[in-house]
Short mmCIF file of C-alpha atoms and ligand atoms in Angstrom, two decimals:
data_model
loop_
_atom_site.label_atom_id
_atom_site.label_comp_id
_atom_site.label_asym_id
_atom_site.label_seq_id
_atom_site.Cartn_x
_atom_site.Cartn_y
_atom_site.Cartn_z
CA MET A 1 84.49 138.85 95.58
CA GLY A 2 81.94 140.49 93.31
CA VAL A 3 81.57 143.24 90.76
CA ALA A 4 78.64 145.20 89.40
CA VAL A 5 78.36 145.09 85.64
CA SER A 6 76.44 146.70 82.85
CA ALA A 7 74.56 144.24 80.66
CA GLY A 8 71.65 144.09 78.23
CA SER A 9 71.67 147.13 75.98
CA GLU A 10 73.58 149.42 78.35
CA THR A 11 76.51 151.31 76.82
CA ASN A 12 79.14 149.38 78.73
CA SER A 13 77.34 146.06 78.51
CA ILE A 14 79.69 143.13 78.97
CA PHE A 15 77.74 141.53 76.11
CA ARG A 16 78.43 144.29 73.57
CA ASN A 17 80.42 143.21 70.51
CA ASP A 18 83.79 144.03 72.00
CA GLY A 19 82.85 143.02 75.55
CA GLY A 20 85.04 139.92 75.57
CA ILE A 21 87.78 141.81 77.40
CA ASP A 22 85.40 142.51 80.27
CA ARG A 23 84.03 139.00 80.40
CA THR A 24 87.60 137.68 80.61
CA LEU A 25 88.41 140.08 83.43
CA ILE A 26 85.33 138.89 85.31
CA GLN A 27 86.22 135.24 84.81
CA GLN A 28 89.73 135.87 86.11
CA HIS A 29 88.96 137.83 89.23
CA PHE A 30 85.37 137.61 90.43
CA SER A 31 83.09 134.97 91.89
CA GLN A 32 79.88 137.00 92.04
CA LEU A 33 78.08 139.49 89.80
CA THR A 34 75.50 142.13 90.55
CA ALA A 35 73.62 143.84 87.74
CA GLY A 36 74.41 147.53 88.03
CA ASN A 37 70.97 148.32 86.65
CA ILE A 38 69.21 145.66 84.64
CA MET A 39 67.61 143.78 87.52
CA LYS A 40 65.97 146.88 88.99
CA MET A 41 62.21 147.34 89.02
CA SER A 42 61.59 149.12 85.74
CA TYR A 43 63.86 146.75 83.83
CA LEU A 44 62.20 143.56 85.08
CA HIS A 45 58.62 144.77 85.51
CA PRO A 46 57.90 147.57 83.02
CA SER A 47 54.12 147.23 83.05
CA GLU A 48 51.61 145.64 85.36
CA ASN A 49 51.34 142.34 83.54
CA THR A 50 54.73 142.28 81.84
CA TYR A 51 57.97 140.94 83.20
CA THR A 52 61.04 141.24 80.96
CA PHE A 53 63.70 138.77 82.03
CA GLU A 54 65.66 138.36 78.77
CA HIS A 55 68.56 140.67 79.55
CA ALA A 56 68.82 139.55 83.15
CA ASP A 57 68.67 135.91 82.04
CA GLN A 58 71.60 136.49 79.70
CA LEU A 59 73.61 137.81 82.63
CA VAL A 60 72.50 135.08 85.02
CA ASN A 61 73.29 132.38 82.45
CA PHE A 62 76.73 133.83 81.75
CA ALA A 63 77.44 133.84 85.47
CA LEU A 64 76.25 130.32 86.14
CA GLU A 65 78.13 128.93 83.11
CA ASN A 66 81.27 130.41 84.63
CA ASN A 67 80.69 129.25 88.17
CA ILE A 68 79.89 132.77 89.29
CA SER A 69 76.98 133.51 91.61
CA ILE A 70 74.43 136.31 91.21
CA HIS A 71 73.39 138.81 93.85
CA GLY A 72 69.99 140.28 92.96
CA HIS A 73 69.68 144.07 93.03
CA THR A 74 67.04 145.25 93.88
CA LEU A 75 63.41 144.30 94.48
CA ILE A 76 62.05 147.46 96.11
CA TRP A 77 63.65 150.90 95.77
CA HIS A 78 62.41 154.47 96.02
CA SER A 79 64.48 155.87 93.17
CA ASP A 80 62.22 157.80 90.85
CA TYR A 81 63.86 156.60 87.66
CA GLN A 82 63.46 153.00 88.76
CA ILE A 83 59.82 152.97 89.80
CA PRO A 84 57.98 152.20 86.57
CA THR A 85 55.33 154.74 85.67
CA TRP A 86 52.54 152.21 86.03
CA MET A 87 53.50 151.69 89.68
CA LYS A 88 53.43 155.42 90.35
CA ASN A 89 49.97 155.75 88.80
CA TYR A 90 48.54 152.57 90.23
CA THR A 91 45.02 152.87 91.56
CA GLY A 92 44.70 149.36 93.00
CA ASP A 93 45.95 147.87 96.23
CA TYR A 94 49.65 148.67 96.75
CA ALA A 95 50.17 145.85 99.24
CA THR A 96 49.15 143.36 96.56
CA LEU A 97 51.28 145.10 93.95
CA LEU A 98 54.36 144.93 96.17
CA GLN A 99 53.76 141.35 97.21
CA GLU A 100 53.26 140.12 93.65
CA HIS A 101 56.21 142.09 92.30
CA VAL A 102 58.57 140.68 94.90
CA GLN A 103 57.19 137.18 94.77
CA ASN A 104 57.16 136.87 90.97
CA ILE A 105 60.73 138.06 90.51
CA THR A 106 62.14 136.15 93.47
CA SER A 107 60.44 132.89 92.54
CA TYR A 108 61.52 133.24 88.90
CA TYR A 109 65.15 133.39 90.00
CA ALA A 110 64.93 130.96 92.92
CA GLY A 111 67.88 128.58 92.73
CA ARG A 112 69.78 130.91 90.39
CA VAL A 113 70.17 134.04 92.51
CA VAL A 114 71.89 133.41 95.83
CA SER A 115 70.94 136.63 97.58
CA TRP A 116 68.78 139.73 97.15
CA ASP A 117 68.79 143.34 98.14
CA VAL A 118 65.14 143.05 99.07
CA VAL A 119 64.69 146.70 100.01
CA ASN A 120 67.16 149.40 99.03
CA GLU A 121 67.58 152.77 100.76
CA ALA A 122 64.42 152.88 102.86
CA PHE A 123 65.90 155.19 105.49
CA ALA A 124 66.48 158.90 105.08
CA ASP A 125 69.80 160.67 105.17
CA ASP A 126 70.65 162.49 108.36
CA GLY A 127 69.16 165.95 108.13
CA ASP A 128 66.53 165.05 105.52
CA SER A 129 63.63 167.33 106.41
CA ASN A 130 61.14 165.04 104.65
CA ALA A 131 62.03 162.05 106.81
CA ILE A 132 59.33 160.42 108.91
CA ASN A 133 60.71 158.74 112.05
CA GLY A 134 63.90 158.06 110.16
CA TYR A 135 62.17 156.61 107.11
CA ARG A 136 62.62 158.07 103.67
CA ASN A 137 59.39 159.64 102.50
CA SER A 138 59.18 157.40 99.41
CA LEU A 139 56.28 156.27 97.28
CA TRP A 140 56.29 152.99 99.20
CA TYR A 141 56.21 154.72 102.54
CA GLN A 142 53.42 157.01 101.40
CA LYS A 143 51.29 154.13 100.15
CA LEU A 144 51.99 151.51 102.80
CA GLY A 145 53.75 153.09 105.76
CA PRO A 146 56.88 151.47 107.23
CA GLY A 147 55.27 148.03 106.96
CA TYR A 148 56.22 147.84 103.29
CA ILE A 149 59.74 146.80 104.27
CA GLU A 150 58.71 143.72 106.18
CA GLN A 151 56.06 142.90 103.58
CA ALA A 152 58.81 142.75 100.96
CA PHE A 153 61.00 140.49 103.13
CA ILE A 154 58.10 138.16 103.90
CA ALA A 155 57.18 137.89 100.21
CA ALA A 156 60.78 137.24 99.16
CA ASP A 157 61.24 134.59 101.83
CA ALA A 158 58.04 132.83 100.81
CA ALA A 159 59.17 132.74 97.18
CA ASP A 160 62.74 131.64 97.89
CA PRO A 161 63.40 130.43 101.43
CA VAL A 162 67.03 129.64 100.54
CA ALA A 163 68.31 132.97 99.19
CA ASP A 164 69.94 135.37 101.61
CA LEU A 165 67.79 138.46 102.08
CA TYR A 166 69.49 141.79 102.66
CA TYR A 167 68.46 145.24 103.67
CA ASN A 168 70.81 147.49 101.63
CA ASP A 169 71.73 151.15 102.13
CA TYR A 170 74.49 153.77 101.90
CA ASN A 171 76.04 156.02 104.54
CA LEU A 172 75.67 153.41 107.26
CA GLU A 173 79.33 153.21 108.21
CA GLY A 174 80.24 156.81 108.97
CA GLY A 175 78.57 157.22 112.35
CA GLN A 176 75.28 158.43 110.89
CA GLN A 177 72.04 158.33 112.82
CA LYS A 178 70.55 156.58 109.81
CA PHE A 179 72.39 153.43 110.87
CA ASP A 180 70.65 153.48 114.26
CA TYR A 181 67.31 153.38 112.49
CA VAL A 182 68.47 150.44 110.39
CA LEU A 183 69.65 148.58 113.49
CA ALA A 184 66.37 149.28 115.26
CA MET A 185 64.54 147.79 112.28
CA VAL A 186 66.79 144.73 112.38
CA ASP A 187 66.15 144.26 116.09
CA ASP A 188 62.44 144.64 115.57
CA PHE A 189 62.47 142.12 112.68
CA LYS A 190 64.37 139.62 114.79
CA ALA A 191 62.04 140.07 117.74
CA ARG A 192 59.04 139.42 115.52
CA ASP A 193 60.60 136.68 113.34
CA ILE A 194 60.49 138.70 110.16
CA PRO A 195 62.97 136.99 107.81
CA ILE A 196 66.19 138.93 107.21
CA ASP A 197 69.67 137.49 106.71
CA GLY A 198 71.92 140.49 106.52
CA VAL A 199 72.69 144.13 106.04
CA GLY A 200 74.22 145.36 102.80
CA PHE A 201 76.64 148.23 103.20
CA GLN A 202 76.83 149.97 99.84
CA MET A 203 80.03 151.76 100.92
CA HIS A 204 80.22 154.54 98.40
CA ILE A 205 83.04 156.02 100.45
CA ASN A 206 86.22 157.90 99.57
CA ILE A 207 89.91 157.76 100.38
CA GLU A 208 89.48 159.90 103.51
CA TRP A 209 86.15 158.81 104.91
CA PRO A 210 84.95 157.03 106.97
CA SER A 211 87.72 156.07 109.37
CA GLU A 212 88.80 152.49 109.90
CA SER A 213 87.32 152.47 113.39
CA GLN A 214 83.97 153.78 112.14
CA ILE A 215 83.85 151.05 109.51
CA LYS A 216 84.78 148.32 111.97
CA ASN A 217 82.29 149.56 114.51
CA ALA A 218 79.48 149.50 111.96
CA PHE A 219 80.27 145.95 110.82
CA GLN A 220 80.48 144.89 114.46
CA GLN A 221 76.95 146.13 115.19
CA VAL A 222 75.56 143.81 112.53
CA VAL A 223 77.77 140.90 113.55
CA ASN A 224 76.57 141.35 117.14
CA ARG A 225 73.06 140.70 115.90
CA GLY A 226 74.08 137.48 114.18
CA LEU A 227 73.36 138.86 110.72
CA LYS A 228 75.50 138.73 107.61
CA VAL A 229 77.52 141.72 106.50
CA LYS A 230 77.84 142.28 102.78
CA ILE A 231 79.75 145.13 101.16
CA THR A 232 77.49 145.56 98.17
CA GLU A 233 78.66 148.57 96.14
CA LEU A 234 82.20 149.50 97.13
CA ASP A 235 83.93 152.35 95.34
CA ILE A 236 86.66 154.62 96.68
CA PRO A 237 87.03 157.86 94.69
CA VAL A 238 90.15 159.93 95.28
CA ASN A 239 88.28 163.23 95.40
CA THR A 240 86.02 163.94 98.33
CA TYR A 241 82.96 166.10 98.96
CA ALA A 242 85.10 168.33 101.16
CA ASN A 243 87.82 168.62 98.53
CA PRO A 244 86.23 167.83 95.17
CA ASP A 245 88.93 169.25 92.91
CA LYS A 246 92.03 168.02 94.69
CA TYR A 247 93.07 165.48 92.06
CA GLN A 248 92.64 166.65 88.47
CA THR A 249 94.74 163.70 87.34
CA PHE A 250 95.26 160.29 88.88
CA THR A 251 98.61 160.89 90.52
CA ALA A 252 100.84 158.23 91.99
CA GLU A 253 100.14 159.68 95.42
CA ALA A 254 96.39 159.41 94.90
CA ALA A 255 96.82 155.84 93.73
CA GLU A 256 98.78 154.96 96.89
CA ARG A 257 96.24 156.55 99.19
CA GLN A 258 93.48 154.70 97.39
CA LYS A 259 95.41 151.45 97.66
CA ASP A 260 95.70 151.97 101.42
CA LYS A 261 91.97 152.57 101.77
CA TYR A 262 91.03 149.48 99.77
CA ARG A 263 93.38 147.42 101.93
CA GLU A 264 91.93 148.97 105.08
CA VAL A 265 88.33 148.20 104.12
CA VAL A 266 89.02 144.61 103.10
CA ALA A 267 91.16 143.93 106.17
CA ALA A 268 88.53 145.50 108.45
CA TYR A 269 85.88 143.27 106.92
CA LEU A 270 87.88 140.08 107.46
CA ASP A 271 88.91 141.19 110.92
CA VAL A 272 85.43 141.94 112.22
CA VAL A 273 83.12 139.65 110.27
CA PRO A 274 83.49 135.93 111.04
CA PRO A 275 83.50 133.59 108.01
CA GLU A 276 79.94 132.37 108.50
CA LEU A 277 78.60 135.94 108.42
CA ARG A 278 80.52 137.09 105.34
CA GLY A 279 78.22 137.90 102.47
CA GLY A 280 81.18 139.02 100.38
CA ILE A 281 82.60 142.22 98.95
CA THR A 282 81.34 143.68 95.68
CA VAL A 283 82.95 146.57 93.82
CA TRP A 284 80.55 148.89 91.97
CA GLY A 285 81.96 148.74 88.46
CA LEU A 286 84.80 147.10 86.56
CA TYR A 287 87.12 149.89 85.38
CA ASP A 288 87.37 153.57 86.24
CA SER A 289 85.36 155.05 83.39
CA ASP A 290 82.67 152.40 84.00
CA SER A 291 81.86 154.05 87.35
CA TRP A 292 78.48 155.66 87.98
CA LEU A 293 80.33 158.40 89.92
CA ILE A 294 81.48 160.08 86.71
CA ASP A 295 77.92 161.09 85.87
CA LEU A 296 77.05 161.77 89.49
CA HIS A 297 80.02 164.06 90.18
CA GLY A 298 80.70 165.27 86.66
CA ARG A 299 84.40 164.48 86.97
CA PRO A 300 86.67 161.44 86.83
CA ASP A 301 87.39 160.14 90.33
CA TRP A 302 89.22 156.89 89.46
CA PRO A 303 87.28 154.91 92.10
CA LEU A 304 87.73 151.29 91.00
CA LEU A 305 90.26 148.45 90.84
CA PHE A 306 91.11 148.52 87.13
CA ASN A 307 92.02 151.35 84.78
CA ASP A 308 90.40 151.76 81.39
CA LEU A 309 92.98 149.47 79.79
CA ARG A 310 91.68 146.83 82.24
CA GLN A 311 95.05 146.86 84.02
CA ALA A 312 95.05 146.28 87.77
CA LYS A 313 95.68 149.51 89.67
CA PRO A 314 97.50 149.78 93.02
CA ALA A 315 93.95 149.64 94.44
CA PHE A 316 93.77 146.04 93.26
CA ASP A 317 97.01 145.23 95.08
CA GLY A 318 95.62 146.90 98.18
CA PHE A 319 92.52 144.73 97.96
CA VAL A 320 94.65 141.60 97.65
CA GLU A 321 96.86 142.66 100.54
CA GLY A 322 93.75 143.23 102.63
CA LEU A 323 92.65 139.68 101.84
CA SER A 324 95.94 138.21 102.93
CA ASP A 325 96.51 140.37 106.02
C1 XIL B 1 73.37 153.38 90.00
C2 XIL B 1 73.94 152.84 88.70
O1 XIL B 1 75.28 152.48 88.90
C3 XIL B 1 73.83 153.89 87.63
O2 XIL B 1 74.23 153.36 86.37
C4 XIL B 1 72.39 154.40 87.53
O3 XIL B 1 72.32 155.47 86.62
C5 XIL B 1 71.87 154.85 88.88
O4 XIL B 1 72.02 153.81 89.81
N1 XIL B 1 73.00 152.89 95.04
C6 XIL B 1 72.41 151.79 94.47
C7 XIL B 1 72.64 151.52 93.03
O5 XIL B 1 71.80 150.99 95.16
O6 XIL B 1 71.54 150.90 92.43
C8 XIL B 1 73.01 152.76 92.27
O7 XIL B 1 73.38 152.36 90.96
C9 XIL B 1 74.14 153.47 92.96
C10 XIL B 1 73.74 153.91 94.34
#
Protein backbone atom coordinates (compact mmCIF):
# COMPACT_ATOMS: atom_id res chain seq x y z
CA MET A 1 0.00 0.00 0.00
CA GLY A 2 1.87 3.03 -1.28
CA VAL A 3 1.48 6.74 -1.85
CA ALA A 4 3.26 9.27 -4.02
CA VAL A 5 4.58 12.24 -2.11
CA SER A 6 6.10 15.62 -2.72
CA ALA A 7 9.47 16.10 -1.08
CA GLY A 8 12.60 18.24 -1.34
CA SER A 9 11.66 21.84 -2.04
CA GLU A 10 8.29 21.11 -3.65
CA THR A 11 5.36 23.17 -2.37
CA ASN A 12 3.65 20.24 -0.68
CA SER A 13 6.87 18.63 0.51
CA ILE A 14 6.31 16.30 3.43
CA PHE A 15 9.50 17.83 4.85
CA ARG A 16 8.23 21.42 4.87
CA ASN A 17 8.00 23.04 8.30
CA ASP A 18 4.41 22.01 8.91
CA GLY A 19 4.72 18.66 7.11
CA GLY A 20 4.49 16.60 10.29
CA ILE A 21 0.79 15.99 9.69
CA ASP A 22 1.60 14.33 6.37
CA ARG A 23 4.46 12.28 7.72
CA THR A 24 2.15 10.99 10.47
CA LEU A 25 -0.50 10.07 7.92
CA ILE A 26 2.11 8.16 5.92
CA GLN A 27 3.37 6.32 8.98
CA GLN A 28 -0.18 5.31 9.88
CA HIS A 29 -1.39 4.05 6.56
CA PHE A 30 1.32 3.30 4.02
CA SER A 31 4.12 0.79 3.60
CA GLN A 32 5.67 2.20 0.43
CA LEU A 33 6.49 5.63 -0.97
CA THR A 34 7.07 6.84 -4.49
CA ALA A 35 8.51 10.29 -5.13
CA GLY A 36 5.91 12.16 -7.16
CA ASN A 37 8.71 14.06 -8.87
CA ILE A 38 12.04 14.27 -7.13
CA MET A 39 13.52 11.01 -8.39
CA LYS A 40 12.88 11.83 -12.04
CA MET A 41 15.72 12.44 -14.48
CA SER A 42 16.22 16.19 -14.21
CA TYR A 43 16.09 16.08 -10.42
CA LEU A 44 18.72 13.37 -10.03
CA HIS A 45 20.91 14.08 -13.04
CA PRO A 46 20.76 17.81 -13.88
CA SER A 47 24.02 17.95 -15.84
CA GLU A 48 26.25 15.41 -17.49
CA ASN A 49 28.64 14.93 -14.60
CA THR A 50 26.36 15.93 -11.73
CA TYR A 51 24.01 13.73 -9.78
CA THR A 52 21.96 15.40 -7.03
CA PHE A 53 20.75 12.82 -4.54
CA GLU A 54 20.25 15.01 -1.43
CA HIS A 55 16.49 15.47 -1.65
CA ALA A 56 15.86 11.90 -2.71
CA ASP A 57 18.13 10.65 0.08
CA GLN A 58 16.09 12.58 2.62
CA LEU A 59 12.97 10.82 1.37
CA VAL A 60 14.61 7.40 1.19
CA ASN A 61 16.04 7.78 4.69
CA PHE A 62 12.68 8.86 6.11
CA ALA A 63 11.07 5.82 4.52
CA LEU A 64 13.64 3.33 5.70
CA GLU A 65 13.64 4.74 9.25
CA ASN A 66 9.91 4.09 9.30
CA ASN A 67 9.99 0.63 7.82
CA ILE A 68 8.56 1.89 4.55
CA SER A 69 9.93 0.75 1.20
CA ILE A 70 10.70 2.97 -1.79
CA HIS A 71 9.57 2.44 -5.36
CA GLY A 72 11.85 4.36 -7.74
CA HIS A 73 10.16 6.57 -10.33
CA THR A 74 11.48 6.85 -13.02
CA LEU A 75 14.78 6.16 -14.81
CA ILE A 76 13.84 6.86 -18.43
CA TRP A 77 10.88 9.01 -19.50
CA HIS A 78 10.02 11.03 -22.58
CA SER A 79 8.40 13.94 -20.76
CA ASP A 80 9.90 17.16 -22.02
CA TYR A 81 10.05 18.85 -18.64
CA GLN A 82 11.89 15.88 -17.20
CA ILE A 83 14.60 15.38 -19.79
CA PRO A 84 17.38 17.69 -18.64
CA THR A 85 18.51 20.18 -21.26
CA TRP A 86 21.97 18.66 -21.44
CA MET A 87 20.45 15.34 -22.51
CA LYS A 88 18.43 17.01 -25.25
CA ASN A 89 21.52 18.78 -26.60
CA TYR A 90 23.91 15.90 -26.17
CA THR A 91 26.27 15.35 -29.07
CA GLY A 92 27.91 12.16 -27.82
CA ASP A 93 26.76 8.57 -27.89
CA TYR A 94 23.19 8.27 -26.56
CA ALA A 95 23.51 4.56 -25.83
CA THR A 96 26.34 5.33 -23.42
CA LEU A 97 24.43 8.23 -21.91
CA LEU A 98 21.39 6.06 -21.24
CA GLN A 99 23.41 3.17 -19.89
CA GLU A 100 25.41 5.35 -17.50
CA HIS A 101 22.37 7.30 -16.34
CA VAL A 102 20.45 4.15 -15.51
CA GLN A 103 23.39 2.32 -14.02
CA ASN A 104 24.61 5.19 -11.82
CA ILE A 105 21.21 5.90 -10.29
CA THR A 106 20.22 2.28 -9.87
CA SER A 107 23.51 1.25 -8.29
CA TYR A 108 23.45 4.28 -5.96
CA TYR A 109 20.11 3.13 -4.58
CA ALA A 110 20.71 -0.63 -4.73
CA GLY A 111 19.56 -2.17 -1.47
CA ARG A 112 17.46 0.90 -0.60
CA VAL A 113 14.98 1.01 -3.47
CA VAL A 114 12.98 -2.18 -3.87
CA SER A 115 11.65 -1.59 -7.37
CA TRP A 116 11.96 0.80 -10.31
CA ASP A 117 9.85 2.14 -13.10
CA VAL A 118 12.73 1.58 -15.49
CA VAL A 119 10.99 3.03 -18.53
CA ASN A 120 7.88 5.16 -18.30
CA GLU A 121 5.35 5.73 -21.09
CA ALA A 122 7.31 4.42 -24.09
CA PHE A 123 4.21 3.54 -26.09
CA ALA A 124 1.96 6.00 -27.88
CA ASP A 125 -1.67 6.65 -27.15
CA ASP A 126 -4.16 5.09 -29.51
CA GLY A 127 -4.64 7.46 -32.41
CA ASP A 128 -1.31 9.28 -31.94
CA SER A 129 -0.34 10.20 -35.50
CA ASN A 130 3.34 10.50 -34.54
CA ALA A 131 3.54 6.92 -33.30
CA ILE A 132 5.99 4.53 -34.92
CA ASN A 133 4.86 0.89 -34.76
CA GLY A 134 3.11 1.69 -31.51
CA TYR A 135 6.09 3.44 -29.96
CA ARG A 136 5.92 7.01 -28.79
CA ASN A 137 8.09 9.19 -30.99
CA SER A 138 10.25 10.37 -28.06
CA LEU A 139 13.77 11.68 -27.86
CA TRP A 140 14.90 8.21 -26.81
CA TYR A 141 13.17 6.56 -29.73
CA GLN A 142 14.61 9.11 -32.14
CA LYS A 143 18.15 8.61 -30.88
CA LEU A 144 18.18 4.87 -30.24
CA GLY A 145 15.12 3.26 -31.82
CA PRO A 146 12.99 0.82 -29.80
CA GLY A 147 16.11 -0.84 -28.41
CA TYR A 148 16.44 1.89 -25.80
CA ILE A 149 13.82 0.15 -23.68
CA GLU A 150 15.70 -3.10 -23.34
CA GLN A 151 18.99 -1.24 -22.94
CA ALA A 152 17.54 0.50 -19.89
CA PHE A 153 16.30 -2.78 -18.38
CA ILE A 154 19.64 -4.50 -18.98
CA ALA A 155 21.54 -1.61 -17.37
CA ALA A 156 19.21 -1.51 -14.36
CA ASP A 157 19.44 -5.25 -13.85
CA ALA A 158 23.23 -5.17 -14.02
CA ALA A 159 23.35 -2.42 -11.39
CA ASP A 160 20.80 -3.99 -9.06
CA PRO A 161 19.90 -7.60 -9.80
CA VAL A 162 17.58 -7.71 -6.78
CA ALA A 163 15.22 -4.79 -7.42
CA ASP A 164 12.00 -5.46 -9.29
CA LEU A 165 12.07 -3.81 -12.70
CA TYR A 166 8.83 -2.47 -14.13
CA TYR A 167 7.65 -1.14 -17.42
CA ASN A 168 5.15 1.60 -16.42
CA ASP A 169 2.40 3.27 -18.46
CA TYR A 170 -1.11 4.73 -18.41
CA ASN A 171 -4.24 3.80 -20.36
CA LEU A 172 -3.37 0.11 -20.38
CA GLU A 173 -6.52 -1.13 -18.68
CA GLY A 174 -9.30 0.30 -20.82
CA GLY A 175 -9.06 -1.99 -23.83
CA GLN A 176 -6.58 0.21 -25.68
CA GLN A 177 -4.41 -1.07 -28.49
CA LYS A 178 -1.49 0.45 -26.63
CA PHE A 179 -1.69 -2.45 -24.17
CA ASP A 180 -1.22 -4.96 -27.00
CA TYR A 181 2.05 -3.28 -27.88
CA VAL A 182 3.16 -3.45 -24.26
CA LEU A 183 2.29 -7.14 -24.08
CA ALA A 184 4.14 -7.83 -27.32
CA MET A 185 7.20 -6.14 -25.84
CA VAL A 186 6.89 -8.25 -22.69
CA ASP A 187 6.63 -11.44 -24.73
CA ASP A 188 9.62 -10.43 -26.80
CA PHE A 189 11.65 -9.62 -23.66
CA LYS A 190 10.79 -12.97 -22.14
CA ALA A 191 11.66 -14.83 -25.31
CA ARG A 192 15.05 -13.14 -25.43
CA ASP A 193 15.76 -13.18 -21.66
CA ILE A 194 15.70 -9.42 -21.30
CA PRO A 195 15.18 -8.79 -17.57
CA ILE A 196 11.73 -7.49 -16.63
CA ASP A 197 9.75 -8.27 -13.49
CA GLY A 198 6.45 -6.57 -14.00
CA VAL A 199 4.10 -4.10 -15.59
CA GLY A 200 3.12 -0.93 -13.77
CA PHE A 201 -0.43 0.21 -14.41
CA GLN A 202 -0.54 3.91 -13.60
CA MET A 203 -4.35 3.79 -13.49
CA HIS A 204 -5.23 7.43 -13.79
CA ILE A 205 -8.85 6.39 -14.20
CA ASN A 206 -12.15 7.90 -13.11
CA ILE A 207 -15.33 6.81 -11.36
CA GLU A 208 -16.91 5.61 -14.62
CA TRP A 209 -14.03 4.17 -16.56
CA PRO A 210 -12.70 1.58 -17.22
CA SER A 211 -15.14 -1.18 -16.33
CA GLU A 212 -14.36 -3.82 -13.75
CA SER A 213 -14.09 -6.49 -16.44
CA GLN A 214 -11.68 -4.39 -18.49
CA ILE A 215 -9.48 -3.88 -15.45
CA LYS A 216 -9.53 -7.55 -14.52
CA ASN A 217 -8.82 -8.61 -18.06
CA ALA A 218 -5.79 -6.33 -18.26
CA PHE A 219 -4.33 -7.59 -14.97
CA GLN A 220 -4.96 -11.16 -16.13
CA GLN A 221 -2.90 -10.66 -19.30
CA VAL A 222 0.14 -9.77 -17.22
CA VAL A 223 -0.48 -12.52 -14.68
CA ASN A 224 -0.70 -15.01 -17.55
CA ARG A 225 2.83 -14.07 -18.48
CA GLY A 226 4.11 -14.69 -14.96
CA LEU A 227 4.94 -11.03 -14.39
CA LYS A 228 4.11 -8.83 -11.44
CA VAL A 229 1.25 -6.37 -11.57
CA LYS A 230 1.72 -3.09 -9.77
CA ILE A 231 -0.84 -0.29 -9.61
CA THR A 232 1.61 2.58 -9.57
CA GLU A 233 -0.31 5.86 -9.71
CA LEU A 234 -3.94 5.28 -8.82
CA ASP A 235 -6.31 8.22 -8.67
CA ILE A 236 -10.07 8.23 -9.26
CA PRO A 237 -11.46 11.70 -10.03
CA VAL A 238 -15.22 12.15 -9.87
CA ASN A 239 -15.40 14.19 -13.07
CA THR A 240 -14.71 12.48 -16.36
CA TYR A 241 -13.48 13.54 -19.78
CA ALA A 242 -16.95 12.90 -21.14
CA ASN A 243 -18.61 14.91 -18.38
CA PRO A 244 -15.99 17.28 -16.99
CA ASP A 245 -18.29 19.67 -15.15
CA LYS A 246 -20.69 17.22 -13.57
CA TYR A 247 -19.54 17.72 -9.99
CA GLN A 248 -18.79 21.33 -9.05
CA THR A 249 -18.71 20.29 -5.41
CA PHE A 250 -17.82 16.99 -3.79
CA THR A 251 -21.32 15.70 -3.13
CA ALA A 252 -22.20 12.73 -0.98
CA GLU A 253 -23.31 10.92 -4.12
CA ALA A 254 -19.96 11.54 -5.80
CA ALA A 255 -18.18 10.32 -2.69
CA GLU A 256 -20.20 7.08 -2.70
CA ARG A 257 -19.56 6.43 -6.37
CA GLN A 258 -15.87 7.04 -5.82
CA LYS A 259 -15.88 4.71 -2.83
CA ASP A 260 -17.42 1.99 -4.99
CA LYS A 261 -14.76 2.42 -7.67
CA TYR A 262 -11.88 2.29 -5.20
CA ARG A 263 -13.36 -0.88 -3.72
CA GLU A 264 -13.81 -2.35 -7.20
CA VAL A 265 -10.22 -1.69 -8.24
CA VAL A 266 -8.68 -3.06 -5.06
CA ALA A 267 -10.93 -6.13 -5.05
CA ALA A 268 -10.20 -6.77 -8.74
CA TYR A 269 -6.49 -6.60 -8.03
CA LEU A 270 -6.66 -9.11 -5.18
CA ASP A 271 -9.01 -11.33 -7.14
CA VAL A 272 -6.90 -11.59 -10.28
CA VAL A 273 -3.32 -11.16 -9.10
CA PRO A 274 -1.94 -14.01 -6.97
CA PRO A 275 0.06 -12.97 -3.89
CA GLU A 276 3.46 -13.73 -5.40
CA LEU A 277 2.77 -11.43 -8.36
CA ARG A 278 1.46 -8.47 -6.35
CA GLY A 279 3.72 -5.47 -6.63
CA GLY A 280 1.30 -3.42 -4.54
CA ILE A 281 -1.08 -0.52 -4.99
CA THR A 282 0.10 3.08 -4.88
CA VAL A 283 -2.17 6.12 -4.79
CA TRP A 284 -0.88 9.21 -6.62
CA GLY A 285 -0.99 11.80 -3.86
CA LEU A 286 -1.96 12.07 -0.20
CA TYR A 287 -4.95 14.44 0.00
CA ASP A 288 -7.25 15.89 -2.63
CA SER A 289 -5.58 19.25 -3.19
CA ASP A 290 -2.20 17.46 -3.38
CA SER A 291 -3.29 15.83 -6.65
CA TRP A 292 -1.52 16.60 -9.92
CA LEU A 293 -4.95 16.50 -11.62
CA ILE A 294 -5.86 19.94 -10.32
CA ASP A 295 -3.23 21.56 -12.52
CA LEU A 296 -3.86 19.15 -15.37
CA HIS A 297 -7.63 19.66 -15.50
CA GLY A 298 -7.84 23.13 -14.00
CA ARG A 299 -10.55 22.06 -11.56
CA PRO A 300 -10.83 20.14 -8.29
CA ASP A 301 -11.71 16.51 -8.93
CA TRP A 302 -11.32 15.10 -5.39
CA PRO A 303 -9.46 12.01 -6.65
CA LEU A 304 -7.70 10.70 -3.53
CA LEU A 305 -8.28 8.90 -0.23
CA PHE A 306 -7.99 11.84 2.18
CA ASN A 307 -9.52 15.30 2.17
CA ASP A 308 -7.48 18.42 2.80
CA LEU A 309 -7.99 18.09 6.56
CA ARG A 310 -6.27 14.70 6.17
CA GLN A 311 -9.52 12.96 7.11
CA ALA A 312 -10.25 9.61 5.48
CA LYS A 313 -12.93 9.94 2.80
CA PRO A 314 -15.47 7.24 1.88
CA ALA A 315 -12.88 6.37 -0.80
CA PHE A 316 -10.59 5.20 1.98
CA ASP A 317 -13.33 2.95 3.37
CA GLY A 318 -13.89 1.59 -0.13
CA PHE A 319 -10.20 0.79 -0.41
CA VAL A 320 -10.27 -1.02 2.93
CA GLU A 321 -13.41 -2.93 1.98
CA GLY A 322 -11.73 -3.96 -1.26
CA LEU A 323 -8.81 -5.32 0.77
CA SER A 324 -11.06 -7.38 2.98
CA ASP A 325 -13.46 -8.64 0.30
C1 LIG B 1 3.27 14.14 -12.47
C2 LIG B 1 3.43 14.81 -11.11
O1 LIG B 1 2.45 14.30 -10.23
C3 LIG B 1 3.28 16.30 -11.26
O2 LIG B 1 3.56 16.95 -10.04
C4 LIG B 1 4.22 16.82 -12.35
O3 LIG B 1 3.98 18.18 -12.58
C5 LIG B 1 4.04 16.05 -13.65
O4 LIG B 1 4.20 14.67 -13.40
N1 LIG B 1 2.43 9.85 -15.06
C6 LIG B 1 3.62 9.72 -14.39
C7 LIG B 1 3.97 10.68 -13.33
O5 LIG B 1 4.34 8.75 -14.60
O6 LIG B 1 5.35 10.90 -13.25
C8 LIG B 1 3.25 11.99 -13.49
O7 LIG B 1 3.51 12.77 -12.33
C9 LIG B 1 1.77 11.75 -13.66
C10 LIG B 1 1.50 10.94 -14.90
